[in-house]
Tab-separated table of C-alpha atoms and ligand atoms in Angstrom:
chain	number	residue	atom	x	y	z
A	1	MET	CA	0.000	0.000	0.000
A	2	LYS	CA	1.166	3.560	-0.693
A	3	VAL	CA	0.657	6.672	1.412
A	4	LEU	CA	-0.042	9.904	-0.473
A	5	LYS	CA	-0.068	13.285	1.244
A	6	PHE	CA	-1.612	16.364	-0.332
A	7	GLY	CA	-0.823	19.841	0.989
A	8	GLY	CA	-3.018	22.884	1.497
A	9	THR	CA	-2.989	24.143	-2.095
A	10	SER	CA	-3.865	20.676	-3.415
A	11	VAL	CA	-7.124	20.850	-1.444
A	12	GLY	CA	-7.391	24.650	-1.640
A	13	SER	CA	-9.738	24.923	-4.616
A	14	VAL	CA	-12.338	22.824	-6.347
A	15	GLU	CA	-10.149	22.561	-9.455
A	16	ASN	CA	-7.216	21.262	-7.434
A	17	MET	CA	-9.384	18.783	-5.544
A	18	LEU	CA	-10.460	17.420	-8.911
A	19	ASN	CA	-6.768	16.988	-9.815
A	20	VAL	CA	-6.213	15.135	-6.559
A	21	LYS	CA	-9.157	12.859	-7.251
A	22	ASN	CA	-7.714	12.003	-10.671
A	23	ILE	CA	-4.309	11.251	-9.158
A	24	ILE	CA	-5.568	8.949	-6.427
A	25	ASN	CA	-8.378	7.206	-8.237
A	26	ASP	CA	-6.424	4.431	-9.984
A	27	GLY	CA	-8.109	1.483	-8.303
A	28	SER	CA	-5.202	0.629	-5.999
A	29	GLU	CA	-5.575	0.733	-2.226
A	30	LYS	CA	-3.936	3.719	-0.558
A	31	VAL	CA	-3.908	5.983	2.468
A	32	VAL	CA	-4.405	9.654	1.619
A	33	VAL	CA	-3.266	12.240	4.165
A	34	LEU	CA	-4.633	15.766	3.784
A	35	SER	CA	-3.634	19.179	5.117
A	36	ALA	CA	-6.126	21.909	5.869
A	37	MET	CA	-7.180	24.060	2.896
A	38	SER	CA	-4.452	26.610	2.203
A	39	GLY	CA	-4.593	29.648	4.459
A	40	THR	CA	-6.934	27.995	6.958
A	41	THR	CA	-4.346	27.057	9.588
A	42	ASN	CA	-2.959	30.620	9.608
A	43	GLN	CA	-6.475	31.951	10.073
A	44	LEU	CA	-7.196	29.477	12.879
A	45	VAL	CA	-3.955	30.441	14.637
A	46	ALA	CA	-5.033	34.106	14.474
A	47	ILE	CA	-8.492	33.250	15.830
A	48	ALA	CA	-6.954	31.309	18.730
A	49	LYS	CA	-4.726	34.276	19.527
A	50	ASP	CA	-7.686	36.678	19.516
A	51	ILE	CA	-9.586	34.431	21.903
A	52	THR	CA	-6.676	33.997	24.303
A	53	GLU	CA	-5.991	37.722	24.284
A	54	HIS	CA	-9.642	38.487	25.119
A	55	ARG	CA	-10.688	39.792	21.706
A	56	GLY	CA	-13.729	37.529	21.510
A	57	ASP	CA	-15.629	39.850	19.160
A	58	VAL	CA	-12.803	40.004	16.630
A	59	ALA	CA	-12.478	36.210	16.803
A	60	ALA	CA	-16.227	35.718	16.234
A	61	GLU	CA	-16.129	37.979	13.182
A	62	LYS	CA	-13.258	35.983	11.690
A	63	VAL	CA	-15.009	32.679	12.474
A	64	ASN	CA	-18.191	33.806	10.751
A	65	ALA	CA	-16.311	35.081	7.689
A	66	LEU	CA	-14.459	31.782	7.375
A	67	HIS	CA	-17.753	29.899	7.700
A	68	VAL	CA	-19.146	31.817	4.720
A	69	THR	CA	-16.059	30.936	2.649
A	70	TYR	CA	-16.329	27.254	3.545
A	71	ASN	CA	-20.006	27.165	2.589
A	72	GLN	CA	-19.109	28.692	-0.782
A	73	VAL	CA	-16.468	26.009	-1.402
A	74	ILE	CA	-18.950	23.298	-0.399
A	75	ASP	CA	-21.545	24.700	-2.831
A	76	GLU	CA	-19.028	24.637	-5.638
A	77	LEU	CA	-17.668	21.198	-4.749
A	78	LEU	CA	-20.817	19.279	-3.867
A	79	THR	CA	-23.680	19.398	-6.339
A	80	ASP	CA	-25.279	16.329	-4.767
A	81	ALA	CA	-27.925	17.867	-2.480
A	82	ALA	CA	-27.736	15.248	0.287
A	83	LEU	CA	-23.920	15.303	0.488
A	84	ASN	CA	-23.947	19.089	0.312
A	85	ALA	CA	-26.371	19.346	3.243
A	86	LYS	CA	-24.554	16.714	5.312
A	87	THR	CA	-21.199	18.421	4.809
A	88	LYS	CA	-22.592	21.861	5.642
A	89	THR	CA	-24.025	20.432	8.855
A	90	TYR	CA	-20.618	19.028	9.794
A	91	VAL	CA	-18.847	22.292	9.008
A	92	SER	CA	-21.472	24.285	10.945
A	93	GLY	CA	-20.767	22.072	13.949
A	94	VAL	CA	-17.088	23.000	13.678
A	95	PHE	CA	-17.792	26.740	13.412
A	96	ASN	CA	-20.202	26.601	16.373
A	97	PHE	CA	-17.489	24.853	18.347
A	98	LEU	CA	-15.050	27.640	17.406
A	99	LEU	CA	-17.544	30.267	18.602
A	100	GLY	CA	-17.719	28.440	21.930
A	101	CYS	CA	-13.947	28.412	22.584
A	102	THR	CA	-13.124	30.708	25.461
A	103	SER	CA	-10.222	32.521	27.100
A	104	LYS	CA	-11.112	30.614	30.274
A	105	TRP	CA	-9.224	27.661	28.756
A	106	THR	CA	-5.429	27.595	28.716
A	107	ALA	CA	-3.831	29.255	25.666
A	108	GLU	CA	-2.428	25.867	24.631
A	109	LEU	CA	-5.795	24.139	24.769
A	110	VAL	CA	-7.456	26.934	22.784
A	111	GLU	CA	-4.796	26.813	20.077
A	112	ASN	CA	-4.591	23.018	19.847
A	113	GLN	CA	-8.363	22.602	19.703
A	114	ILE	CA	-8.797	25.329	17.133
A	115	VAL	CA	-5.976	24.537	14.698
A	116	ALA	CA	-7.057	20.885	14.532
A	117	GLN	CA	-10.349	21.881	12.894
A	118	GLY	CA	-8.717	22.755	9.548
A	119	GLU	CA	-7.690	19.174	8.782
A	120	LEU	CA	-10.955	17.799	10.207
A	121	MET	CA	-12.922	19.944	7.753
A	122	SER	CA	-10.750	19.405	4.668
A	123	THR	CA	-10.863	15.616	5.046
A	124	TYR	CA	-14.619	15.591	5.642
A	125	MET	CA	-15.238	17.768	2.589
A	126	PHE	CA	-12.890	15.805	0.358
A	127	ASN	CA	-14.358	12.485	1.440
A	128	SER	CA	-17.859	13.792	0.618
A	129	PHE	CA	-16.546	14.839	-2.783
A	130	LEU	CA	-15.153	11.346	-3.437
A	131	GLN	CA	-18.485	9.807	-2.430
A	132	GLN	CA	-20.224	12.097	-4.910
A	133	GLU	CA	-17.800	10.976	-7.631
A	134	GLY	CA	-18.479	7.318	-6.834
A	135	VAL	CA	-15.044	6.569	-5.380
A	136	ASN	CA	-14.888	3.887	-2.709
A	137	SER	CA	-13.364	5.939	0.119
A	138	VAL	CA	-13.598	6.034	3.885
A	139	LEU	CA	-12.429	8.428	6.631
A	140	LEU	CA	-9.839	7.275	9.186
A	141	PRO	CA	-9.985	9.577	12.221
A	142	ALA	CA	-6.341	10.447	12.971
A	143	LEU	CA	-7.165	11.086	16.617
A	144	ASN	CA	-8.001	7.369	16.976
A	145	PHE	CA	-4.429	6.286	16.235
A	146	MET	CA	-1.930	9.173	15.952
A	147	LYS	CA	-0.155	9.922	19.206
A	148	ILE	CA	3.029	11.571	20.484
A	149	ASP	CA	4.880	10.731	23.682
A	150	GLY	CA	6.238	13.016	26.413
A	151	PHE	CA	9.235	13.927	24.203
A	152	LYS	CA	6.862	14.882	21.373
A	153	GLU	CA	8.092	11.883	19.378
A	154	PRO	CA	5.602	9.574	17.652
A	155	ASP	CA	4.483	6.771	19.951
A	156	VAL	CA	5.287	4.115	17.359
A	157	GLN	CA	3.826	1.087	19.097
A	158	TYR	CA	0.556	2.830	19.952
A	159	ILE	CA	0.242	4.108	16.394
A	160	GLU	CA	0.930	0.721	14.789
A	161	GLU	CA	-1.556	-1.108	16.996
A	162	ASN	CA	-4.337	1.444	16.766
A	163	LEU	CA	-3.927	2.117	13.064
A	164	GLN	CA	-4.377	-1.598	12.377
A	165	VAL	CA	-7.605	-1.579	14.375
A	166	VAL	CA	-8.918	1.573	12.700
A	167	LEU	CA	-8.023	0.249	9.234
A	168	SER	CA	-9.736	-3.084	9.742
A	169	GLU	CA	-12.821	-1.514	11.344
A	170	SER	CA	-13.346	1.027	8.590
A	171	GLY	CA	-12.324	-0.948	5.509
A	172	PRO	CA	-12.250	-2.456	3.060
A	173	ALA	CA	-12.021	0.591	0.811
A	174	ASP	CA	-9.875	1.763	-2.081
A	175	ILE	CA	-8.983	5.028	-0.430
A	176	TYR	CA	-8.493	5.675	3.278
A	177	ILE	CA	-8.524	9.404	3.961
A	178	THR	CA	-7.006	10.811	7.114
A	179	GLN	CA	-6.005	14.108	8.697
A	180	GLY	CA	-2.398	15.204	8.613
A	181	PHE	CA	-0.867	17.283	11.405
A	182	ILE	CA	-3.230	16.420	14.286
A	183	CYS	CA	-2.592	13.892	17.032
A	184	LEU	CA	-3.080	13.192	20.715
A	185	ASP	CA	-0.371	13.982	23.257
A	186	ASP	CA	0.836	11.638	25.991
A	187	ALA	CA	-2.025	12.755	28.252
A	188	GLY	CA	-4.565	11.987	25.516
A	189	GLU	CA	-5.263	15.694	24.837
A	190	ILE	CA	-5.571	17.005	21.300
A	191	SER	CA	-2.218	18.231	19.949
A	192	ASN	CA	-0.324	18.473	16.676
A	193	LEU	CA	2.970	17.746	14.954
A	194	GLN	CA	3.858	21.450	14.547
A	195	ARG	CA	3.342	23.605	11.485
A	196	GLY	CA	3.810	21.714	8.254
A	197	GLY	CA	3.307	18.470	10.193
A	198	SER	CA	1.170	16.693	7.605
A	199	ASP	CA	4.323	15.533	5.818
A	200	TYR	CA	5.412	13.948	9.070
A	201	THR	CA	1.996	12.281	9.494
A	202	ALA	CA	2.454	10.670	6.069
A	203	THR	CA	5.835	9.129	6.850
A	204	ILE	CA	4.754	8.049	10.356
A	205	ILE	CA	1.843	6.198	8.752
A	206	GLY	CA	4.138	4.912	5.985
A	207	ALA	CA	6.447	3.367	8.586
A	208	ALA	CA	3.548	1.992	10.658
A	209	ILE	CA	2.038	0.091	7.724
A	210	LYS	CA	5.407	-0.647	6.036
A	211	ALA	CA	4.185	1.168	2.939
A	212	GLU	CA	5.898	0.504	-0.367
A	213	GLU	CA	6.283	4.279	-0.884
A	214	VAL	CA	5.256	7.621	0.595
A	215	GLN	CA	4.372	10.417	-1.811
A	216	ILE	CA	4.239	14.064	-0.762
A	217	TRP	CA	2.240	16.084	-3.275
A	218	THR	CA	2.723	19.858	-3.209
A	219	ASP	CA	2.644	22.719	-5.705
A	220	ILE	CA	6.270	22.562	-6.863
A	221	ASP	CA	8.187	19.971	-8.962
A	222	GLY	CA	10.113	18.482	-6.048
A	223	MET	CA	12.857	19.928	-3.910
A	224	HIS	CA	14.876	22.557	-5.749
A	225	ASN	CA	18.639	23.004	-5.663
A	226	ASN	CA	18.257	26.547	-4.337
A	227	ASP	CA	15.463	28.736	-3.008
A	228	PRO	CA	13.243	29.672	-5.992
A	229	ARG	CA	11.863	32.656	-4.049
A	230	PHE	CA	15.232	34.394	-4.186
A	231	VAL	CA	17.175	32.816	-7.036
A	232	GLU	CA	16.349	32.467	-10.724
A	233	HIS	CA	17.155	29.291	-12.663
A	234	THR	CA	16.774	26.767	-9.860
A	235	ASN	CA	16.153	23.144	-10.791
A	236	PRO	CA	14.385	20.253	-9.119
A	237	ILE	CA	16.777	17.680	-7.654
A	238	SER	CA	15.896	14.265	-9.043
A	239	ASP	CA	17.415	12.075	-6.305
A	240	LEU	CA	18.395	12.629	-2.703
A	241	SER	CA	19.544	10.293	0.030
A	242	PHE	CA	17.723	10.277	3.362
A	243	ASP	CA	20.654	12.123	4.970
A	244	GLU	CA	20.731	14.828	2.320
A	245	ALA	CA	16.971	15.304	2.487
A	246	ALA	CA	17.063	15.507	6.276
A	247	GLU	CA	19.750	18.219	6.216
A	248	LEU	CA	17.902	20.206	3.574
A	249	ALA	CA	14.549	19.955	5.308
A	250	TYR	CA	16.078	21.070	8.569
A	251	PHE	CA	18.116	23.886	7.095
A	252	GLY	CA	15.347	25.736	5.429
A	253	ALA	CA	14.080	23.955	2.332
A	254	LYS	CA	10.515	24.888	3.251
A	255	ILE	CA	8.958	22.183	1.130
A	256	LEU	CA	9.328	19.461	3.786
A	257	HIS	CA	8.678	19.336	7.526
A	258	PRO	CA	12.142	18.865	9.122
A	259	GLN	CA	11.318	15.473	10.663
A	260	THR	CA	9.754	13.988	7.541
A	261	VAL	CA	12.334	11.374	6.602
A	262	ASN	CA	13.052	10.096	10.124
A	263	PRO	CA	10.255	7.533	10.421
A	264	VAL	CA	10.896	5.865	7.036
A	265	ARG	CA	14.695	5.884	6.977
A	266	LYS	CA	15.049	2.708	9.073
A	267	ASP	CA	12.993	0.614	6.656
A	268	SER	CA	14.298	2.448	3.576
A	269	ILE	CA	10.793	3.342	2.450
A	270	PRO	CA	11.233	5.792	-0.438
A	271	VAL	CA	9.646	9.234	-0.287
A	272	ARG	CA	8.674	10.826	-3.568
A	273	LEU	CA	7.964	14.565	-3.810
A	274	LYS	CA	5.465	15.328	-6.576
A	275	ASN	CA	3.560	18.277	-8.007
A	276	THR	CA	-0.260	18.125	-8.014
A	277	MET	CA	-0.375	20.751	-10.794
A	278	ASN	CA	2.112	18.787	-12.928
A	279	PRO	CA	1.774	15.086	-12.065
A	280	GLU	CA	3.895	13.962	-15.031
A	281	ALA	CA	7.039	15.673	-13.713
A	282	HIS	CA	9.583	13.335	-12.081
A	283	GLY	CA	9.810	15.362	-8.849
A	284	THR	CA	12.354	14.284	-6.237
A	285	LEU	CA	12.954	10.736	-5.078
A	286	ILE	CA	14.373	10.401	-1.567
A	287	SER	CA	15.776	6.946	-0.912
A	288	SER	CA	18.706	5.092	0.613
A	289	LYS	CA	20.676	5.390	-2.642
A	290	THR	CA	23.483	7.935	-2.752
A	291	SER	CA	25.147	9.465	-5.765
A	292	GLU	CA	28.526	11.171	-5.979
A	293	THR	CA	27.623	14.487	-7.441
A	294	GLY	CA	29.198	17.081	-5.154
A	295	ILE	CA	27.047	19.984	-4.057
A	296	LYS	CA	23.454	19.154	-4.869
A	297	ALA	CA	21.527	21.852	-3.129
A	298	ILE	CA	21.708	25.048	-1.156
A	299	ALA	CA	19.201	26.097	1.476
A	300	ALA	CA	19.029	28.909	3.984
A	301	LYS	CA	17.442	29.213	7.367
A	302	ASP	CA	16.667	32.649	8.839
A	303	GLY	CA	16.008	33.855	12.357
A	304	ILE	CA	19.258	32.509	13.736
A	305	THR	CA	20.913	33.957	16.836
A	306	ALA	CA	24.671	33.553	17.239
A	307	ILE	CA	26.261	33.590	20.677
A	308	LYS	CA	29.990	33.923	21.228
A	309	ILE	CA	31.088	32.731	24.658
A	310	LYS	CA	34.585	33.796	25.675
A	311	SER	CA	36.364	32.734	28.786
A	312	ALA	CA	39.913	32.684	30.030
A	313	HIS	CA	38.843	29.574	31.953
A	314	MET	CA	38.609	27.678	28.692
A	315	LEU	CA	42.341	27.795	28.185
A	316	GLN	CA	43.630	24.250	28.629
A	317	ALA	CA	40.704	23.457	30.885
A	318	TYR	CA	38.197	20.670	30.672
A	319	GLY	CA	34.542	20.749	31.582
A	320	PHE	CA	33.869	24.249	30.264
A	321	LEU	CA	31.846	23.107	27.262
A	322	LYS	CA	29.858	20.787	29.487
A	323	LYS	CA	28.792	23.737	31.612
A	324	VAL	CA	27.803	25.664	28.508
A	325	PHE	CA	25.786	22.794	27.067
A	326	GLU	CA	24.039	22.184	30.370
A	327	ILE	CA	22.663	25.709	30.306
A	328	PHE	CA	21.131	25.100	26.874
A	329	GLU	CA	19.789	21.765	28.032
A	330	THR	CA	18.140	23.331	31.087
A	331	TYR	CA	16.251	25.710	28.813
A	332	GLN	CA	15.472	23.012	26.223
A	333	THR	CA	17.122	24.964	23.449
A	334	SER	CA	18.871	23.031	20.746
A	335	ILE	CA	22.137	24.205	19.229
A	336	ASP	CA	22.527	24.106	15.433
A	337	MET	CA	26.081	25.165	14.601
A	338	ILE	CA	29.111	25.252	16.794
A	339	THR	CA	32.756	26.249	16.377
A	340	THR	CA	35.436	26.561	19.010
A	341	SER	CA	38.838	28.123	19.511
A	342	GLU	CA	41.040	27.778	22.541
A	343	VAL	CA	39.435	30.725	24.312
A	344	ALA	CA	35.980	30.973	22.849
A	345	VAL	CA	33.079	28.980	21.551
A	346	SER	CA	30.507	30.301	19.081
A	347	LEU	CA	27.194	28.627	18.611
A	348	THR	CA	23.814	29.270	17.055
A	349	ILE	CA	20.229	28.689	18.097
A	350	ASP	CA	16.996	29.232	16.195
A	351	ASP	CA	14.645	29.206	19.154
A	352	ASP	CA	15.235	32.377	21.172
A	353	LYS	CA	12.280	31.919	23.548
A	354	ASN	CA	14.592	31.473	26.534
A	355	LEU	CA	17.467	33.589	25.244
A	356	ASP	CA	17.395	36.067	28.151
A	357	LYS	CA	17.567	33.303	30.737
A	358	ILE	CA	20.328	31.507	28.844
A	359	LEU	CA	22.372	34.689	28.564
A	360	ALA	CA	21.936	35.436	32.269
A	361	GLU	CA	23.352	31.995	33.125
A	362	LEU	CA	26.193	32.222	30.597
A	363	ASP	CA	27.079	35.640	31.942
A	364	LYS	CA	28.067	34.018	35.220
A	365	ILE	CA	30.823	31.952	33.593
A	366	ALA	CA	31.987	33.913	30.548
A	367	SER	CA	31.760	37.098	28.543
A	368	ILE	CA	29.196	36.969	25.782
A	369	GLU	CA	28.517	38.586	22.429
A	370	VAL	CA	25.180	38.093	20.708
A	371	ASP	CA	24.318	38.637	17.037
A	372	VAL	CA	20.703	38.426	15.969
A	373	ASN	CA	19.247	38.327	12.437
A	374	GLN	CA	21.698	35.758	11.182
A	375	SER	CA	21.100	33.096	8.531
A	376	ILE	CA	22.578	29.662	8.088
A	377	VAL	CA	23.349	28.840	4.472
A	378	CYS	CA	23.713	25.137	4.091
A	379	LEU	CA	25.307	23.287	1.181
A	380	VAL	CA	24.253	19.692	0.891
A	381	GLY	CA	25.433	16.770	-1.179
A	382	HIS	CA	26.870	13.323	-0.768
A	383	ALA	CA	30.509	13.561	0.422
A	384	VAL	CA	30.349	17.265	-0.246
A	385	VAL	CA	33.258	17.973	2.074
A	386	ASN	CA	35.591	16.054	-0.259
A	387	HIS	CA	34.331	17.391	-3.525
A	388	GLN	CA	36.400	19.634	-5.800
A	389	ASP	CA	33.675	22.314	-6.105
A	390	THR	CA	33.835	22.810	-2.404
A	391	PHE	CA	37.296	24.329	-2.579
A	392	ARG	CA	35.950	27.120	-4.753
A	393	LEU	CA	33.631	28.243	-2.028
A	394	PHE	CA	35.913	30.763	-0.415
A	395	GLN	CA	36.807	32.322	-3.734
A	396	ILE	CA	33.143	32.599	-4.578
A	397	LEU	CA	32.276	34.221	-1.306
A	398	GLN	CA	35.174	36.635	-1.092
A	399	ASP	CA	32.915	39.609	-0.506
A	400	VAL	CA	30.439	38.016	1.894
A	401	LYS	CA	31.272	38.259	5.558
A	402	ILE	CA	31.146	34.735	6.971
A	403	ARG	CA	30.584	34.765	10.718
A	404	MET	CA	31.006	31.014	11.315
A	405	ILE	CA	31.614	27.928	9.236
A	406	SER	CA	30.919	24.310	9.959
A	407	TYR	CA	32.826	21.879	7.797
A	408	GLY	CA	33.129	18.150	8.345
A	409	GLY	CA	30.436	17.776	11.006
A	410	SER	CA	28.902	15.388	8.529
A	411	ASN	CA	30.168	14.441	5.086
A	412	ASN	CA	26.996	15.761	3.532
A	413	ASN	CA	26.847	19.284	4.843
A	414	ILE	CA	28.801	22.512	4.943
A	415	SER	CA	27.113	25.342	6.807
A	416	LEU	CA	27.974	29.030	6.712
A	417	LEU	CA	26.615	31.628	9.112
A	418	ILE	CA	26.068	35.034	7.570
A	419	ASP	CA	24.158	38.194	8.334
A	420	SER	CA	20.598	37.774	7.021
A	421	GLN	CA	20.932	40.908	4.912
A	422	ASP	CA	23.609	39.112	2.837
A	423	LYS	CA	21.474	36.020	2.304
A	424	ILE	CA	19.983	36.680	-1.113
A	425	LYS	CA	23.318	37.831	-2.530
A	426	THR	CA	24.993	34.705	-1.123
A	427	LEU	CA	22.366	32.332	-2.499
A	428	GLN	CA	22.559	33.964	-5.930
A	429	LYS	CA	26.349	33.896	-6.055
A	430	LEU	CA	26.521	30.289	-4.992
A	431	ASN	CA	23.888	29.399	-7.542
A	432	SER	CA	25.596	30.996	-10.478
A	433	TYR	CA	29.043	29.640	-9.645
A	434	LEU	CA	28.103	26.181	-8.455
A	435	PHE	CA	25.138	25.288	-10.632
A	436	GLU	CA	25.419	27.570	-13.619
A	437	MET	CA	29.226	27.192	-13.590
A	438	ALA	CA	30.099	30.818	-14.158
A	439	ALA	CA	33.829	31.516	-13.907
A	440	VAL	CA	35.020	32.590	-10.481
B	501	LIG	N1	-2.183	22.639	8.196
B	501	LIG	C1	-0.936	22.585	8.929
B	501	LIG	C2	-0.108	23.815	8.631
B	501	LIG	O1	-0.513	24.662	7.860
B	501	LIG	C3	-0.173	21.342	8.666
B	501	LIG	C4	0.295	21.151	7.238
B	501	LIG	O2	-0.235	21.784	6.321
B	501	LIG	O3	1.192	20.343	7.022
B	501	LIG	O4	0.935	23.968	9.197
B	502	LIG	MG1	3.919	21.731	4.003
């Protein structure tokens, strides 16, 4: 069985939903994971914020406006009167629930309850549409099997056992439709896999049912070798290894949730990235195969904070780094890049929620310099650290100020830390010299 995930734009208009139907309706059994309609999750996040911050009236206005939009989509999508009415009743139930959410609940409960509704509605609507078109489909409620543990990792055993039960109770069908993104937490409360989490849902399910393949359908022809928002002439990458894909997803290639390949890597289940608007295109195949092609892709991640920690105590001493790392551990902040010299260590974080507390602790043991608005530019490719192109890097980047560099941490990645205002220039220069082979 295959698992196919369709993102927000794929279910964002009636025309696109028709495309999705044509892609999935080939008579073979499959699980289809859906995101919320595009834009919905952002709107739900805003509504949750209004409620928590006591702007109930503003929230109610937004809820009612969204309800009108959903009814319009349903009218366009469902010409069958009975299915139309049934779906509108379901959606009305959701919007009434939203109107009843209150600032008396914790902010977390409000947000988790509210953002989950996007996927619940898109799957209900799409399933109704398939029924109308005579497709043999059934809904699998994700909250009956998808669960994370206390570390926010998928609870693999729970998921495998419960998914089997849900599948056998609701089948047989050609198409099993389920919600991406949403899950239960370890206390059984409604939660989610973080923004963009539907990709992760697809590979978690893929691993749980030992799928032959997971397909992630979006609105672009696979993962590109540079960021198409900032650079012209980017190309889709046809093949990536799991390691390369993981580095790219983490370091800013927005197309994939950063955890996506983790669940399927162990069983080498391939992940194919495809374009709903152009199904014939090859897309990107992520698998256990590697190919020796030097630098395959460049990605950038913004919002990075760099911290330089300087201490005379570091000189020929041991245990200093341990103290530093313990501070980050206490505040549950993960470190991305790190470089050291004999008297200083520089590192980067992307989550600055606890920055003040971290700095206060570090201040007790060292002197500190902080740079905000930094970007990590990451070059990825199999054995990239050994490849001949790599030695051209410094020539290429002569006029970009590199704040830190990480080389050799893994064979597949070289990371540069730069000021965010130099990012576009850096991406463009790297693109023209590495992929368009302009002379240095
Ligand atoms: N709807 C969620 C989001 O917008 C999850 C997803 O689309 O993957 O983040
Ligand atoms: Mg996404």
